[in-house]
């Protein structure tokens, strides 16, 4: 299983972190290790040696078939379900790595850093371009997004990734986060929703 992640994919998030609304020339792709996956409502144990850990609530799609060099017009056939996930990020470490021109993986791919919720079949959700989601912490909404606001759509991203990597059943794609990311603390209760359907529910320890 591969965990692909899309960075810098929402204008407001880019503005808050990077000071620009500009669309990246190409999708910004990075990967997480399989040991990063956190599922089944298990708690997220905040690392005590990585500095400030921030949440990034995102739509996550599940790849459902083998594919390589997939045209955009056929990409919708290659995923079958969505959920809300959290891309946990060691923000201070990320800043240090970026300043040195180094890869992000150490700040993004550590164990437990890719939380996911329960899957909702694609056919039970609104059409692409109308998918709204949100992330709540301790009962308060901290992030809200819609796939219509993405610089690169799910289909465009799947097509792009498949130029370099063979997609396989069970691979995951985190599609980027809207504005509003922030720090997590012990005993935070995290919940994710697509439309009004709760998909994600876990605690930080």
PDB file of C-alpha atoms in Angstrom:
ATOM      1  CA  UNK A   1       0.000   0.000   0.000  1.00  0.00           C
ATOM      2  CA  UNK A   2       1.188   3.488  -0.883  1.00  0.00           C
ATOM      3  CA  UNK A   3       0.041   6.714   0.765  1.00  0.00           C
ATOM      4  CA  UNK A   4       0.233   9.676  -1.614  1.00  0.00           C
ATOM      5  CA  UNK A   5      -0.304  13.212  -0.373  1.00  0.00           C
ATOM      6  CA  UNK A   6      -0.969  16.422  -2.260  1.00  0.00           C
ATOM      7  CA  UNK A   7       0.504  19.625  -0.857  1.00  0.00           C
ATOM      8  CA  UNK A   8      -0.323  23.275  -1.479  1.00  0.00           C
ATOM      9  CA  UNK A   9      -3.658  22.442  -3.133  1.00  0.00           C
ATOM     10  CA  UNK A  10      -5.946  25.109  -1.611  1.00  0.00           C
ATOM     11  CA  UNK A  11      -5.455  28.868  -2.190  1.00  0.00           C
ATOM     12  CA  UNK A  12      -6.224  30.033   1.353  1.00  0.00           C
ATOM     13  CA  UNK A  13      -3.969  27.406   2.931  1.00  0.00           C
ATOM     14  CA  UNK A  14      -1.140  28.415   0.598  1.00  0.00           C
ATOM     15  CA  UNK A  15      -1.639  32.048   1.564  1.00  0.00           C
ATOM     16  CA  UNK A  16      -1.530  31.293   5.290  1.00  0.00           C
ATOM     17  CA  UNK A  17       1.623  29.156   5.096  1.00  0.00           C
ATOM     18  CA  UNK A  18       3.500  30.419   2.054  1.00  0.00           C
ATOM     19  CA  UNK A  19       2.202  33.967   1.502  1.00  0.00           C
ATOM     20  CA  UNK A  20       0.854  33.322  -1.994  1.00  0.00           C
ATOM     21  CA  UNK A  21      -2.384  32.358  -3.710  1.00  0.00           C
ATOM     22  CA  UNK A  22      -0.487  31.121  -6.764  1.00  0.00           C
ATOM     23  CA  UNK A  23      -1.231  27.691  -8.191  1.00  0.00           C
ATOM     24  CA  UNK A  24       1.802  25.375  -8.260  1.00  0.00           C
ATOM     25  CA  UNK A  25       2.981  24.647 -11.787  1.00  0.00           C
ATOM     26  CA  UNK A  26       2.418  20.929 -11.132  1.00  0.00           C
ATOM     27  CA  UNK A  27       0.816  18.986  -8.274  1.00  0.00           C
ATOM     28  CA  UNK A  28       3.085  18.881  -5.203  1.00  0.00           C
ATOM     29  CA  UNK A  29       3.328  15.199  -4.285  1.00  0.00           C
ATOM     30  CA  UNK A  30       4.921  13.517  -1.298  1.00  0.00           C
ATOM     31  CA  UNK A  31       4.457  10.100   0.320  1.00  0.00           C
ATOM     32  CA  UNK A  32       3.971   8.673   3.786  1.00  0.00           C
ATOM     33  CA  UNK A  33       5.120   5.262   4.976  1.00  0.00           C
ATOM     34  CA  UNK A  34       2.632   2.457   5.592  1.00  0.00           C
ATOM     35  CA  UNK A  35       3.383   2.695   9.330  1.00  0.00           C
ATOM     36  CA  UNK A  36       1.999   6.244   9.225  1.00  0.00           C
ATOM     37  CA  UNK A  37      -1.524   4.877   8.728  1.00  0.00           C
ATOM     38  CA  UNK A  38      -3.823   5.370  11.734  1.00  0.00           C
ATOM     39  CA  UNK A  39      -7.304   3.836  11.424  1.00  0.00           C
ATOM     40  CA  UNK A  40     -10.234   2.237  13.252  1.00  0.00           C
ATOM     41  CA  UNK A  41     -10.547   5.144  15.667  1.00  0.00           C
ATOM     42  CA  UNK A  42      -7.254   4.398  17.372  1.00  0.00           C
ATOM     43  CA  UNK A  43      -5.756   7.338  19.301  1.00  0.00           C
ATOM     44  CA  UNK A  44      -3.008   9.518  17.890  1.00  0.00           C
ATOM     45  CA  UNK A  45      -0.070   9.565  20.281  1.00  0.00           C
ATOM     46  CA  UNK A  46       1.578  12.967  19.971  1.00  0.00           C
ATOM     47  CA  UNK A  47       5.357  12.538  19.587  1.00  0.00           C
ATOM     48  CA  UNK A  48       7.243  14.249  22.378  1.00  0.00           C
ATOM     49  CA  UNK A  49      10.436  14.805  20.393  1.00  0.00           C
ATOM     50  CA  UNK A  50       9.228  16.408  17.132  1.00  0.00           C
ATOM     51  CA  UNK A  51       8.147  19.837  18.350  1.00  0.00           C
ATOM     52  CA  UNK A  52       4.837  21.394  17.347  1.00  0.00           C
ATOM     53  CA  UNK A  53       2.449  18.889  15.712  1.00  0.00           C
ATOM     54  CA  UNK A  54      -0.342  20.348  13.573  1.00  0.00           C
ATOM     55  CA  UNK A  55      -3.497  18.803  12.103  1.00  0.00           C
ATOM     56  CA  UNK A  56      -4.401  19.118   8.429  1.00  0.00           C
ATOM     57  CA  UNK A  57      -7.905  17.830   7.681  1.00  0.00           C
ATOM     58  CA  UNK A  58      -8.273  16.482   4.155  1.00  0.00           C
ATOM     59  CA  UNK A  59     -10.481  14.488   1.821  1.00  0.00           C
ATOM     60  CA  UNK A  60      -8.904  11.085   1.249  1.00  0.00           C
ATOM     61  CA  UNK A  61      -9.743   8.809  -1.670  1.00  0.00           C
ATOM     62  CA  UNK A  62      -9.226   5.049  -1.939  1.00  0.00           C
ATOM     63  CA  UNK A  63      -7.781   3.587  -5.125  1.00  0.00           C
ATOM     64  CA  UNK A  64      -9.778   0.546  -6.287  1.00  0.00           C
ATOM     65  CA  UNK A  65      -7.948  -0.844  -9.308  1.00  0.00           C
ATOM     66  CA  UNK A  66      -4.560  -1.237 -10.947  1.00  0.00           C
ATOM     67  CA  UNK A  67      -3.581   1.646 -13.190  1.00  0.00           C
ATOM     68  CA  UNK A  68      -0.638   3.279 -14.950  1.00  0.00           C
ATOM     69  CA  UNK A  69      -0.521   6.422 -17.138  1.00  0.00           C
ATOM     70  CA  UNK A  70      -4.228   7.042 -16.598  1.00  0.00           C
ATOM     71  CA  UNK A  71      -5.880   9.744 -18.745  1.00  0.00           C
ATOM     72  CA  UNK A  72      -7.753  12.373 -16.714  1.00  0.00           C
ATOM     73  CA  UNK A  73     -11.040  11.457 -18.415  1.00  0.00           C
ATOM     74  CA  UNK A  74     -10.801   7.895 -17.053  1.00  0.00           C
ATOM     75  CA  UNK A  75      -9.393   8.689 -13.585  1.00  0.00           C
ATOM     76  CA  UNK A  76     -12.821   8.603 -11.915  1.00  0.00           C
ATOM     77  CA  UNK A  77     -12.883   4.850 -12.510  1.00  0.00           C
ATOM     78  CA  UNK A  78      -9.869   4.307 -10.272  1.00  0.00           C
ATOM     79  CA  UNK A  79     -11.285   5.267  -6.863  1.00  0.00           C
ATOM     80  CA  UNK A  80     -14.402   4.029  -5.136  1.00  0.00           C
ATOM     81  CA  UNK A  81     -14.687   5.650  -1.694  1.00  0.00           C
ATOM     82  CA  UNK A  82     -13.790   8.751   0.316  1.00  0.00           C
ATOM     83  CA  UNK A  83     -13.262   9.700   3.938  1.00  0.00           C
ATOM     84  CA  UNK A  84     -11.825  12.539   6.001  1.00  0.00           C
ATOM     85  CA  UNK A  85      -8.223  12.053   7.060  1.00  0.00           C
ATOM     86  CA  UNK A  86      -5.709  14.037   9.050  1.00  0.00           C
ATOM     87  CA  UNK A  87      -2.223  14.672   7.719  1.00  0.00           C
ATOM     88  CA  UNK A  88      -0.324  15.294  10.961  1.00  0.00           C
ATOM     89  CA  UNK A  89       2.710  17.501  10.428  1.00  0.00           C
ATOM     90  CA  UNK A  90       5.728  18.320  12.578  1.00  0.00           C
ATOM     91  CA  UNK A  91       5.560  21.971  11.558  1.00  0.00           C
ATOM     92  CA  UNK A  92       8.812  23.259  13.058  1.00  0.00           C
ATOM     93  CA  UNK A  93      10.760  20.342  11.615  1.00  0.00           C
ATOM     94  CA  UNK A  94       9.107  20.900   8.238  1.00  0.00           C
ATOM     95  CA  UNK A  95      10.188  24.552   8.273  1.00  0.00           C
ATOM     96  CA  UNK A  96      13.791  23.559   9.019  1.00  0.00           C
ATOM     97  CA  UNK A  97      13.814  20.981   6.224  1.00  0.00           C
ATOM     98  CA  UNK A  98      12.268  23.404   3.717  1.00  0.00           C
ATOM     99  CA  UNK A  99      14.811  26.097   4.631  1.00  0.00           C
ATOM    100  CA  UNK A 100      17.606  23.666   3.759  1.00  0.00           C
ATOM    101  CA  UNK A 101      15.915  22.526   0.545  1.00  0.00           C
ATOM    102  CA  UNK A 102      15.460  19.017   1.930  1.00  0.00           C
ATOM    103  CA  UNK A 103      12.513  16.596   1.488  1.00  0.00           C
ATOM    104  CA  UNK A 104       9.524  16.799   3.852  1.00  0.00           C
ATOM    105  CA  UNK A 105       9.207  13.096   4.709  1.00  0.00           C
ATOM    106  CA  UNK A 106      10.647  13.267   8.246  1.00  0.00           C
ATOM    107  CA  UNK A 107       8.062  15.895   9.204  1.00  0.00           C
ATOM    108  CA  UNK A 108       5.166  14.213   7.420  1.00  0.00           C
ATOM    109  CA  UNK A 109       5.683  10.446   7.372  1.00  0.00           C
ATOM    110  CA  UNK A 110       6.302   9.532  10.993  1.00  0.00           C
ATOM    111  CA  UNK A 111       4.308   6.694  12.602  1.00  0.00           C
ATOM    112  CA  UNK A 112       0.606   7.481  13.056  1.00  0.00           C
ATOM    113  CA  UNK A 113       0.730  10.666  10.989  1.00  0.00           C
ATOM    114  CA  UNK A 114      -1.895   9.552   8.430  1.00  0.00           C
ATOM    115  CA  UNK A 115      -5.218   9.202  10.228  1.00  0.00           C
ATOM    116  CA  UNK A 116      -8.270   8.054   8.273  1.00  0.00           C
ATOM    117  CA  UNK A 117     -11.923   7.473   9.083  1.00  0.00           C
ATOM    118  CA  UNK A 118     -14.592   5.136   7.776  1.00  0.00           C
ATOM    119  CA  UNK A 119     -15.047   4.948   4.010  1.00  0.00           C
ATOM    120  CA  UNK A 120     -18.151   6.221   2.242  1.00  0.00           C
ATOM    121  CA  UNK A 121     -18.801   4.718  -1.203  1.00  0.00           C
ATOM    122  CA  UNK A 122     -18.416   7.325  -3.918  1.00  0.00           C
ATOM    123  CA  UNK A 123     -21.893   6.729  -5.314  1.00  0.00           C
ATOM    124  CA  UNK A 124     -23.453   7.754  -1.982  1.00  0.00           C
ATOM    125  CA  UNK A 125     -21.857  11.217  -2.103  1.00  0.00           C
ATOM    126  CA  UNK A 126     -22.472  14.343  -4.207  1.00  0.00           C
ATOM    127  CA  UNK A 127     -20.805  14.680  -7.582  1.00  0.00           C
ATOM    128  CA  UNK A 128     -17.172  15.884  -7.686  1.00  0.00           C
ATOM    129  CA  UNK A 129     -17.050  19.660  -7.332  1.00  0.00           C
ATOM    130  CA  UNK A 130     -19.785  19.611  -4.686  1.00  0.00           C
ATOM    131  CA  UNK A 131     -18.109  17.626  -1.897  1.00  0.00           C
ATOM    132  CA  UNK A 132     -17.979  19.583   1.346  1.00  0.00           C
ATOM    133  CA  UNK A 133     -16.109  18.408   4.397  1.00  0.00           C
ATOM    134  CA  UNK A 134     -15.018  19.692   7.767  1.00  0.00           C
ATOM    135  CA  UNK A 135     -12.819  18.892  10.751  1.00  0.00           C
ATOM    136  CA  UNK A 136     -13.957  19.497  14.329  1.00  0.00           C
ATOM    137  CA  UNK A 137     -11.771  19.547  17.426  1.00  0.00           C
ATOM    138  CA  UNK A 138     -13.452  19.348  20.819  1.00  0.00           C
ATOM    139  CA  UNK A 139     -16.797  20.106  19.189  1.00  0.00           C
ATOM    140  CA  UNK A 140     -15.623  23.229  17.350  1.00  0.00           C
ATOM    141  CA  UNK A 141     -15.186  23.384  13.572  1.00  0.00           C
ATOM    142  CA  UNK A 142     -11.579  24.293  12.765  1.00  0.00           C
ATOM    143  CA  UNK A 143     -11.439  23.548   9.024  1.00  0.00           C
ATOM    144  CA  UNK A 144     -14.016  23.550   6.234  1.00  0.00           C
ATOM    145  CA  UNK A 145     -13.402  22.778   2.584  1.00  0.00           C
ATOM    146  CA  UNK A 146     -14.924  21.858  -0.752  1.00  0.00           C
ATOM    147  CA  UNK A 147     -13.270  19.914  -3.534  1.00  0.00           C
ATOM    148  CA  UNK A 148     -14.324  22.674  -5.951  1.00  0.00           C
ATOM    149  CA  UNK A 149     -11.655  24.881  -4.332  1.00  0.00           C
ATOM    150  CA  UNK A 150      -8.759  22.540  -5.093  1.00  0.00           C
ATOM    151  CA  UNK A 151      -6.116  23.724  -7.531  1.00  0.00           C
ATOM    152  CA  UNK A 152      -5.830  20.146  -8.823  1.00  0.00           C
ATOM    153  CA  UNK A 153      -8.893  17.895  -8.784  1.00  0.00           C
ATOM    154  CA  UNK A 154      -8.857  14.287  -7.642  1.00  0.00           C
ATOM    155  CA  UNK A 155      -8.991  13.096 -11.249  1.00  0.00           C
ATOM    156  CA  UNK A 156      -6.147  15.383 -12.338  1.00  0.00           C
ATOM    157  CA  UNK A 157      -4.018  14.247  -9.416  1.00  0.00           C
ATOM    158  CA  UNK A 158      -4.624  10.549 -10.016  1.00  0.00           C
ATOM    159  CA  UNK A 159      -3.662  10.993 -13.652  1.00  0.00           C
ATOM    160  CA  UNK A 160      -0.518  12.924 -12.708  1.00  0.00           C
ATOM    161  CA  UNK A 161       0.675  10.431 -10.076  1.00  0.00           C
ATOM    162  CA  UNK A 162       0.096   7.481 -12.395  1.00  0.00           C
ATOM    163  CA  UNK A 163       2.727   8.832 -14.786  1.00  0.00           C
ATOM    164  CA  UNK A 164       5.420   7.828 -12.260  1.00  0.00           C
ATOM    165  CA  UNK A 165       3.805   5.245 -10.006  1.00  0.00           C
ATOM    166  CA  UNK A 166       1.630   2.243 -10.761  1.00  0.00           C
ATOM    167  CA  UNK A 167      -1.509   2.683  -8.689  1.00  0.00           C
ATOM    168  CA  UNK A 168      -2.740  -0.417  -6.890  1.00  0.00           C
ATOM    169  CA  UNK A 169      -5.932  -1.384  -5.109  1.00  0.00           C
ATOM    170  CA  UNK A 170      -5.842  -0.028  -1.567  1.00  0.00           C
ATOM    171  CA  UNK A 171      -3.480   2.883  -2.237  1.00  0.00           C
ATOM    172  CA  UNK A 172      -4.592   6.150  -0.615  1.00  0.00           C
ATOM    173  CA  UNK A 173      -4.540   9.740  -1.804  1.00  0.00           C
ATOM    174  CA  UNK A 174      -4.696  12.675   0.618  1.00  0.00           C
ATOM    175  CA  UNK A 175      -5.897  15.614  -1.458  1.00  0.00           C
ATOM    176  CA  UNK A 176      -4.595  18.619   0.495  1.00  0.00           C
ATOM    177  CA  UNK A 177      -6.065  20.756   3.257  1.00  0.00           C
ATOM    178  CA  UNK A 178      -7.957  24.050   3.345  1.00  0.00           C
ATOM    179  CA  UNK A 179      -6.973  26.922   5.634  1.00  0.00           C
ATOM    180  CA  UNK A 180      -7.257  26.556   9.390  1.00  0.00           C
ATOM    181  CA  UNK A 181      -4.613  24.011  10.348  1.00  0.00           C
ATOM    182  CA  UNK A 182      -3.235  24.336  13.867  1.00  0.00           C
ATOM    183  CA  UNK A 183      -1.626  22.521  16.796  1.00  0.00           C
ATOM    184  CA  UNK A 184      -2.988  19.424  18.512  1.00  0.00           C
ATOM    185  CA  UNK A 185      -2.824  18.777  22.236  1.00  0.00           C
ATOM    186  CA  UNK A 186      -3.260  15.833  24.551  1.00  0.00           C
ATOM    187  CA  UNK A 187      -6.947  14.964  25.063  1.00  0.00           C
ATOM    188  CA  UNK A 188      -8.098  16.718  21.878  1.00  0.00           C
ATOM    189  CA  UNK A 189     -11.108  14.978  20.333  1.00  0.00           C
ATOM    190  CA  UNK A 190     -10.965  15.005  16.531  1.00  0.00           C
ATOM    191  CA  UNK A 191     -14.016  14.398  14.318  1.00  0.00           C
ATOM    192  CA  UNK A 192     -14.310  14.597  10.538  1.00  0.00           C
ATOM    193  CA  UNK A 193     -17.410  14.946   8.364  1.00  0.00           C
ATOM    194  CA  UNK A 194     -18.239  14.722   4.656  1.00  0.00           C
ATOM    195  CA  UNK A 195     -21.402  16.736   4.229  1.00  0.00           C
ATOM    196  CA  UNK A 196     -23.197  15.825   7.496  1.00  0.00           C
ATOM    197  CA  UNK A 197     -21.921  12.263   7.665  1.00  0.00           C
ATOM    198  CA  UNK A 198     -19.323  11.639  10.344  1.00  0.00           C
ATOM    199  CA  UNK A 199     -16.465   9.522   9.060  1.00  0.00           C
ATOM    200  CA  UNK A 200     -13.690  10.156  11.538  1.00  0.00           C
ATOM    201  CA  UNK A 201     -13.598  10.045  15.348  1.00  0.00           C
ATOM    202  CA  UNK A 202     -10.491   9.659  17.509  1.00  0.00           C
ATOM    203  CA  UNK A 203      -8.573  11.211  20.406  1.00  0.00           C
ATOM    204  CA  UNK A 204      -5.069  12.583  20.846  1.00  0.00           C
ATOM    205  CA  UNK A 205      -3.022  11.136  23.653  1.00  0.00           C
TER     206      UNK A 205
END
